[in-house]
CSV table of C-alpha atoms and ligand atoms in Angstrom, one decimal:
chain,number,residue,atom,x,y,z
A,13,UNK,CA,135.3,157.3,-98.8
A,14,UNK,CA,136.4,158.0,-95.2
A,15,UNK,CA,135.4,155.5,-92.6
A,16,UNK,CA,133.1,158.0,-90.9
A,17,UNK,CA,131.3,158.8,-94.1
A,18,UNK,CA,130.9,155.1,-94.9
A,19,UNK,CA,129.4,154.4,-91.6
A,20,UNK,CA,127.0,157.4,-92.0
A,21,UNK,CA,126.0,156.2,-95.4
A,22,UNK,CA,125.2,152.7,-94.2
A,23,UNK,CA,123.3,154.0,-91.2
A,24,UNK,CA,121.3,156.2,-93.6
A,25,UNK,CA,120.5,153.1,-95.7
A,26,UNK,CA,119.4,151.1,-92.8
A,27,UNK,CA,117.4,154.2,-91.8
A,28,UNK,CA,114.6,155.1,-89.5
A,29,UNK,CA,111.9,155.8,-92.1
A,30,UNK,CA,108.2,154.7,-91.6
A,31,UNK,CA,108.8,153.0,-88.3
A,32,UNK,CA,105.4,152.5,-86.6
A,33,UNK,CA,105.6,149.3,-84.4
A,34,UNK,CA,107.3,149.1,-81.0
A,35,UNK,CA,110.7,147.4,-80.7
A,36,UNK,CA,111.2,145.6,-77.4
A,37,UNK,CA,114.4,143.7,-76.6
A,38,UNK,CA,115.0,141.2,-73.7
A,39,UNK,CA,118.4,140.8,-72.2
A,40,UNK,CA,119.9,138.9,-69.3
A,41,UNK,CA,122.2,135.9,-68.6
A,42,UNK,CA,121.6,132.3,-69.6
A,43,UNK,CA,118.4,130.8,-68.1
A,44,UNK,CA,117.1,134.2,-67.0
A,45,UNK,CA,113.7,133.4,-68.5
A,46,UNK,CA,113.8,135.6,-71.6
A,47,UNK,CA,112.1,133.1,-74.0
A,48,UNK,CA,109.5,132.2,-71.4
A,49,UNK,CA,108.7,135.9,-70.8
A,50,UNK,CA,108.7,136.8,-74.5
A,51,UNK,CA,106.0,134.2,-75.1
A,52,UNK,CA,104.0,135.4,-72.1
A,53,UNK,CA,104.1,139.0,-73.3
A,54,UNK,CA,103.2,138.1,-76.8
A,55,UNK,CA,100.0,136.4,-75.5
A,56,UNK,CA,99.1,139.4,-73.5
A,57,UNK,CA,99.8,141.8,-76.4
A,58,UNK,CA,97.7,139.6,-78.8
A,59,UNK,CA,94.8,139.6,-76.2
A,60,UNK,CA,95.1,143.5,-76.3
A,61,UNK,CA,94.8,143.4,-80.1
A,62,UNK,CA,98.5,144.0,-80.8
A,63,UNK,CA,100.3,141.8,-83.3
A,64,UNK,CA,103.8,140.9,-82.2
A,65,UNK,CA,106.6,139.2,-83.9
A,66,UNK,CA,109.0,137.1,-81.8
A,67,UNK,CA,112.6,136.8,-82.9
A,68,UNK,CA,116.0,136.2,-81.5
A,69,UNK,CA,119.7,136.9,-81.7
A,70,UNK,CA,122.0,135.7,-82.9
A,71,UNK,CA,119.6,134.6,-85.7
A,72,UNK,CA,116.1,135.8,-86.6
A,73,UNK,CA,116.6,135.5,-90.4
A,74,UNK,CA,117.9,132.7,-92.6
A,75,UNK,CA,121.4,134.2,-93.0
A,76,UNK,CA,121.7,135.2,-89.4
A,77,UNK,CA,120.6,131.7,-88.3
A,78,UNK,CA,123.5,130.3,-90.3
A,79,UNK,CA,125.9,132.7,-88.6
A,80,UNK,CA,124.3,131.6,-85.3
A,81,UNK,CA,125.3,128.0,-85.8
A,82,UNK,CA,128.9,129.0,-86.5
A,83,UNK,CA,129.1,131.3,-83.4
A,84,UNK,CA,127.4,128.9,-80.9
A,85,UNK,CA,129.4,125.9,-82.2
A,86,UNK,CA,132.6,127.6,-81.0
A,87,UNK,CA,134.2,127.4,-84.4
A,88,UNK,CA,134.7,131.2,-84.5
A,89,UNK,CA,136.1,131.4,-81.0
A,90,UNK,CA,139.8,130.8,-82.0
A,91,UNK,CA,139.6,133.9,-84.3
A,92,UNK,CA,139.2,136.1,-81.2
A,93,UNK,CA,136.5,138.2,-79.5
A,94,UNK,CA,136.7,141.1,-82.1
A,95,UNK,CA,135.9,138.7,-85.0
A,96,UNK,CA,133.1,137.2,-83.0
A,97,UNK,CA,131.8,140.8,-82.5
A,98,UNK,CA,132.0,141.4,-86.2
A,99,UNK,CA,130.0,138.2,-86.9
A,100,UNK,CA,127.3,139.0,-84.3
A,101,UNK,CA,127.0,142.4,-86.0
A,102,UNK,CA,126.8,140.8,-89.5
A,103,UNK,CA,124.0,138.6,-88.3
A,104,UNK,CA,122.3,141.6,-86.7
A,105,UNK,CA,122.5,143.7,-89.9
A,106,UNK,CA,120.7,140.9,-91.8
A,107,UNK,CA,118.2,140.4,-89.0
A,108,UNK,CA,117.3,144.1,-89.0
A,109,UNK,CA,117.0,144.2,-92.8
A,110,UNK,CA,115.0,141.0,-93.2
A,111,UNK,CA,112.9,140.7,-90.1
A,112,UNK,CA,112.9,143.7,-87.7
A,113,UNK,CA,112.5,146.6,-90.1
A,114,UNK,CA,109.7,145.1,-92.2
A,115,UNK,CA,107.8,144.1,-89.1
A,116,UNK,CA,108.1,147.6,-87.5
A,117,UNK,CA,107.3,149.3,-90.7
A,118,UNK,CA,104.2,147.2,-91.0
A,119,UNK,CA,103.1,148.4,-87.6
A,120,UNK,CA,103.8,145.1,-85.7
A,121,UNK,CA,105.6,145.0,-82.4
A,122,UNK,CA,108.9,143.1,-82.3
A,123,UNK,CA,109.9,141.1,-79.2
A,124,UNK,CA,113.6,140.2,-79.6
A,125,UNK,CA,115.5,137.7,-77.5
A,126,UNK,CA,118.9,139.6,-77.1
A,127,UNK,CA,120.1,142.4,-79.3
A,128,UNK,CA,123.0,144.9,-79.4
A,129,UNK,CA,123.3,145.1,-75.6
A,130,UNK,CA,124.4,141.4,-75.5
A,131,UNK,CA,127.3,142.4,-77.8
A,132,UNK,CA,128.3,145.2,-75.4
A,133,UNK,CA,128.2,142.7,-72.5
A,134,UNK,CA,129.5,139.5,-73.9
A,135,UNK,CA,132.1,140.8,-76.3
A,136,UNK,CA,132.8,143.9,-74.1
A,137,UNK,CA,133.5,141.6,-71.2
A,138,UNK,CA,135.9,139.7,-73.4
A,139,UNK,CA,137.9,142.9,-73.9
A,140,UNK,CA,136.7,144.3,-77.2
A,141,UNK,CA,137.2,148.1,-77.4
A,142,UNK,CA,133.9,149.9,-76.7
A,143,UNK,CA,134.5,152.4,-79.5
A,144,UNK,CA,134.9,149.6,-82.0
A,145,UNK,CA,131.6,148.1,-80.7
A,146,UNK,CA,129.9,151.5,-81.1
A,147,UNK,CA,130.9,151.6,-84.7
A,148,UNK,CA,129.8,148.0,-85.4
A,149,UNK,CA,126.4,148.8,-83.8
A,150,UNK,CA,126.0,152.0,-85.8
A,151,UNK,CA,126.5,150.0,-89.0
A,152,UNK,CA,124.4,147.0,-88.0
A,153,UNK,CA,121.5,148.7,-86.3
A,154,UNK,CA,121.2,152.1,-88.0
A,155,UNK,CA,118.1,153.8,-86.5
A,156,UNK,CA,116.5,150.6,-85.3
A,157,UNK,CA,117.3,150.9,-81.7
A,158,UNK,CA,115.0,149.4,-79.1
A,159,UNK,CA,112.1,151.5,-77.7
A,160,UNK,CA,112.3,149.5,-74.5
A,161,UNK,CA,114.8,146.9,-73.1
A,162,UNK,CA,113.7,144.5,-70.4
A,163,UNK,CA,116.6,143.2,-68.4
A,164,UNK,CA,115.6,140.0,-66.6
A,165,UNK,CA,118.1,139.8,-63.8
A,166,UNK,CA,119.0,136.6,-62.1
A,167,UNK,CA,122.2,135.3,-60.4
A,168,UNK,CA,124.4,133.0,-62.6
A,169,UNK,CA,123.6,130.2,-60.1
A,170,UNK,CA,119.9,130.4,-60.7
A,171,UNK,CA,120.2,130.9,-64.4
A,172,UNK,CA,122.7,128.1,-65.1
A,173,UNK,CA,120.9,125.7,-62.8
A,174,UNK,CA,117.7,126.3,-64.8
A,175,UNK,CA,119.6,125.6,-68.1
A,176,UNK,CA,121.0,122.4,-66.6
A,177,UNK,CA,117.5,121.3,-65.4
A,178,UNK,CA,116.0,122.0,-68.8
A,179,UNK,CA,118.7,119.9,-70.5
A,180,UNK,CA,118.1,116.9,-68.2
A,181,UNK,CA,114.3,117.1,-68.3
A,182,UNK,CA,113.6,117.7,-72.0
A,183,UNK,CA,116.3,115.5,-73.4
A,184,UNK,CA,118.1,118.4,-75.1
A,185,UNK,CA,121.9,117.7,-75.5
A,186,UNK,CA,123.6,118.4,-72.2
A,187,UNK,CA,126.7,119.8,-74.1
A,188,UNK,CA,127.0,123.4,-73.2
A,189,UNK,CA,127.3,126.0,-76.0
A,190,UNK,CA,130.3,128.2,-76.6
A,191,UNK,CA,129.2,130.8,-73.9
A,192,UNK,CA,127.8,128.4,-71.3
A,193,UNK,CA,131.3,127.0,-70.6
A,194,UNK,CA,132.6,130.3,-69.3
A,195,UNK,CA,133.6,130.5,-65.6
A,196,UNK,CA,131.3,131.7,-62.8
A,197,UNK,CA,133.4,134.9,-62.5
A,198,UNK,CA,132.8,135.7,-66.2
A,199,UNK,CA,129.0,135.1,-65.7
A,200,UNK,CA,129.0,137.4,-62.7
A,201,UNK,CA,130.9,140.2,-64.6
A,202,UNK,CA,128.4,140.0,-67.4
A,203,UNK,CA,125.5,140.3,-64.9
A,204,UNK,CA,127.1,143.5,-63.6
A,205,UNK,CA,127.7,144.9,-67.1
A,206,UNK,CA,124.0,144.4,-67.9
A,207,UNK,CA,123.0,146.2,-64.7
A,208,UNK,CA,125.5,149.0,-65.6
A,209,UNK,CA,124.0,149.4,-69.0
A,210,UNK,CA,120.5,149.6,-67.4
A,211,UNK,CA,121.6,152.2,-64.9
A,212,UNK,CA,123.2,154.3,-67.7
A,213,UNK,CA,119.9,154.3,-69.8
A,214,UNK,CA,117.0,154.3,-67.4
A,215,UNK,CA,114.6,155.7,-70.1
A,216,UNK,CA,115.1,152.6,-72.2
A,217,UNK,CA,115.7,149.8,-69.7
A,218,UNK,CA,113.5,148.3,-67.1
A,219,UNK,CA,115.1,145.8,-64.7
A,220,UNK,CA,112.9,142.9,-63.5
A,221,UNK,CA,113.8,140.4,-60.8
A,222,UNK,CA,113.9,137.1,-62.8
A,223,UNK,CA,114.3,134.9,-59.7
A,224,UNK,CA,110.6,135.2,-58.9
A,225,UNK,CA,108.0,132.7,-60.2
A,226,UNK,CA,107.3,133.0,-63.9
A,227,UNK,CA,103.8,134.4,-63.3
A,228,UNK,CA,105.1,137.2,-61.1
A,229,UNK,CA,107.8,138.1,-63.6
A,230,UNK,CA,105.2,138.2,-66.4
A,231,UNK,CA,103.0,140.5,-64.3
A,232,UNK,CA,106.0,142.8,-63.6
A,233,UNK,CA,106.8,143.0,-67.3
A,234,UNK,CA,103.3,143.6,-68.3
A,235,UNK,CA,103.0,146.5,-65.8
A,236,UNK,CA,106.2,148.0,-67.1
A,237,UNK,CA,105.2,147.7,-70.7
A,238,UNK,CA,101.7,149.3,-70.0
A,239,UNK,CA,103.4,152.1,-68.1
A,240,UNK,CA,105.9,152.7,-71.0
A,241,UNK,CA,103.3,152.6,-73.8
A,242,UNK,CA,100.1,154.0,-72.2
A,243,UNK,CA,98.7,155.2,-75.5
A,244,UNK,CA,99.1,151.8,-77.2
A,245,UNK,CA,97.9,149.8,-74.2
A,246,UNK,CA,95.8,152.1,-72.1
A,247,UNK,CA,92.6,150.3,-73.0
A,248,UNK,CA,94.1,147.0,-71.9
A,249,UNK,CA,95.7,148.1,-68.6
A,250,UNK,CA,98.1,146.3,-66.4
A,251,UNK,CA,95.3,143.9,-65.1
A,252,UNK,CA,94.5,142.5,-68.5
A,253,UNK,CA,93.8,138.8,-68.3
A,254,UNK,CA,96.7,136.5,-69.1
A,255,UNK,CA,95.4,133.9,-71.5
A,256,UNK,CA,98.2,131.5,-70.6
A,257,UNK,CA,97.3,131.5,-67.0
A,258,UNK,CA,93.5,131.4,-67.7
A,259,UNK,CA,94.1,128.2,-69.7
A,260,UNK,CA,95.7,126.3,-66.9
A,261,UNK,CA,93.2,127.7,-64.4
A,262,UNK,CA,95.9,129.6,-62.3
B,303,Z5A,N1,125.7,136.4,-77.6
B,303,Z5A,C1,126.8,137.2,-77.6
B,303,Z5A,O1,127.9,136.8,-77.1
B,303,Z5A,N2,126.8,138.4,-78.3
B,303,Z5A,C2,125.6,138.8,-78.9
B,303,Z5A,O2,125.7,139.9,-79.5
B,303,Z5A,C3,124.5,138.0,-78.8
B,303,Z5A,C4,124.5,136.8,-78.1
B,303,Z5A,C5,123.2,138.5,-79.4
B,303,Z5A,C6,123.0,132.9,-77.4
B,303,Z5A,O3,122.5,131.9,-76.6
B,303,Z5A,C7,124.4,133.2,-76.8
B,303,Z5A,O4,125.0,134.1,-77.7
B,303,Z5A,C8,124.3,133.8,-75.5
B,303,Z5A,C9,125.0,135.1,-75.6
B,303,Z5A,C10,125.7,135.1,-76.8
B,303,Z5A,N3,125.0,133.0,-74.5
B,303,Z5A,N4,124.8,131.9,-74.1
B,303,Z5A,N5,124.8,130.8,-73.7
B,303,Z5A,P1,121.1,131.3,-76.7
B,303,Z5A,O5,120.2,132.1,-77.6
B,303,Z5A,O6,121.2,129.8,-77.1
B,303,Z5A,O7,120.7,131.2,-75.2
B,303,Z5A,P2,120.3,132.4,-74.2
B,303,Z5A,O8,119.9,133.6,-74.9
B,303,Z5A,O9,121.3,132.5,-73.1
B,303,Z5A,O10,118.9,131.8,-73.7
B,303,Z5A,P3,118.5,130.6,-72.7
B,303,Z5A,O11,119.7,129.9,-72.1
B,303,Z5A,O12,117.6,129.7,-73.5
B,303,Z5A,O13,117.7,131.3,-71.5
B,303,Z5A,P4,116.4,132.2,-71.5
B,303,Z5A,O14,115.7,132.3,-72.8
B,303,Z5A,O15,116.7,133.4,-70.8
B,303,Z5A,O16,115.5,131.3,-70.5
B,303,Z5A,P5,114.2,130.4,-70.8
B,303,Z5A,O17,114.5,129.4,-72.0
B,303,Z5A,O18,113.0,131.1,-70.8
B,303,Z5A,O19,114.2,129.5,-69.4
B,303,Z5A,C11,115.2,128.6,-69.1
B,303,Z5A,C12,114.6,127.5,-68.2
B,303,Z5A,O20,114.2,128.1,-67.0
B,303,Z5A,C13,113.4,126.8,-68.9
B,303,Z5A,O21,113.4,125.5,-68.5
B,303,Z5A,C14,112.2,127.6,-68.2
B,303,Z5A,O22,111.1,126.8,-68.1
B,303,Z5A,C15,112.8,127.9,-66.8
B,303,Z5A,N6,112.3,129.1,-66.3
B,303,Z5A,C16,112.0,130.3,-66.9
B,303,Z5A,N7,111.6,131.3,-66.1
B,303,Z5A,C17,111.5,130.7,-64.8
B,303,Z5A,C18,111.2,131.1,-63.5
B,303,Z5A,N8,110.8,132.4,-63.3
B,303,Z5A,N9,111.3,130.3,-62.5
B,303,Z5A,C19,111.7,129.0,-62.7
B,303,Z5A,N10,112.1,128.5,-63.9
B,303,Z5A,C20,112.0,129.3,-65.0
């Protein structure tokens, strides 16, 4: 079978059938606040009567979590950025099959911490050919492209200082992972690449200033989500109560 025909066949298998839930991805540099905001949004969606599944990349399914350990340990790095891209795509294919597609087809929303845009930025910045990344994405993702991508934009200084503060305050190992050891220039180029992707696809992306206080970022995201999906959330509206904030009396 020709390469093109093989990719088309795999894309067909991964397919777009039955999809009912909404697929939201969160992107940004390290320490941007993606995990924090995913959990805030999940609480607001639940309060609006919408069931949401939280997942992450690399990972999100047992096989993909095994691949995550390899990738973040740095053991794959000596094989080169192309092979890392292949492994991120392999993890993504399993994640789509095992977690994302079943949730969407069951009508749940999926909130995913990083997805294919991270490959474009991280492995793209490392020099992997964009056409090669396109083909990997087609195979791994099929029709399961995000309905909305929330780019939480912070400077590398802010993001990395948060990661360092988290490590020292919660006792997590201070050893940086494979990607946190990159130079400041690399982090800055990645930030710009994320912004470029957002500018190229304004219908999918919303860019949120992640340097603001977490409550303000959560409000901005909620407003953007309500504006993007008025039929799903019209009854809840942007001013829906935030259970997390109510609990702490804020
Ligand atoms: N990677 C890749 O190369 N190619 C790919 O295709 C994919 C990934 C999918 C995965 O790392 C790595 O894999 C990643 C890219 C690469 N590079 N790195 N490093 P990960 O999953 O381990 O880590 P991460 O995705 O970068 O997440 P993170 O560092 O945990 O950051 P975050 O989720 O965006 O932030 P957070 O955990 O919500 O917040 C960080 C801290 O800041 C925490 O203590 C919060 O309480 C605090 N925080 C959050 N928001 C605020 C605000 N607004 N103000 C003040 N403090 C805040």
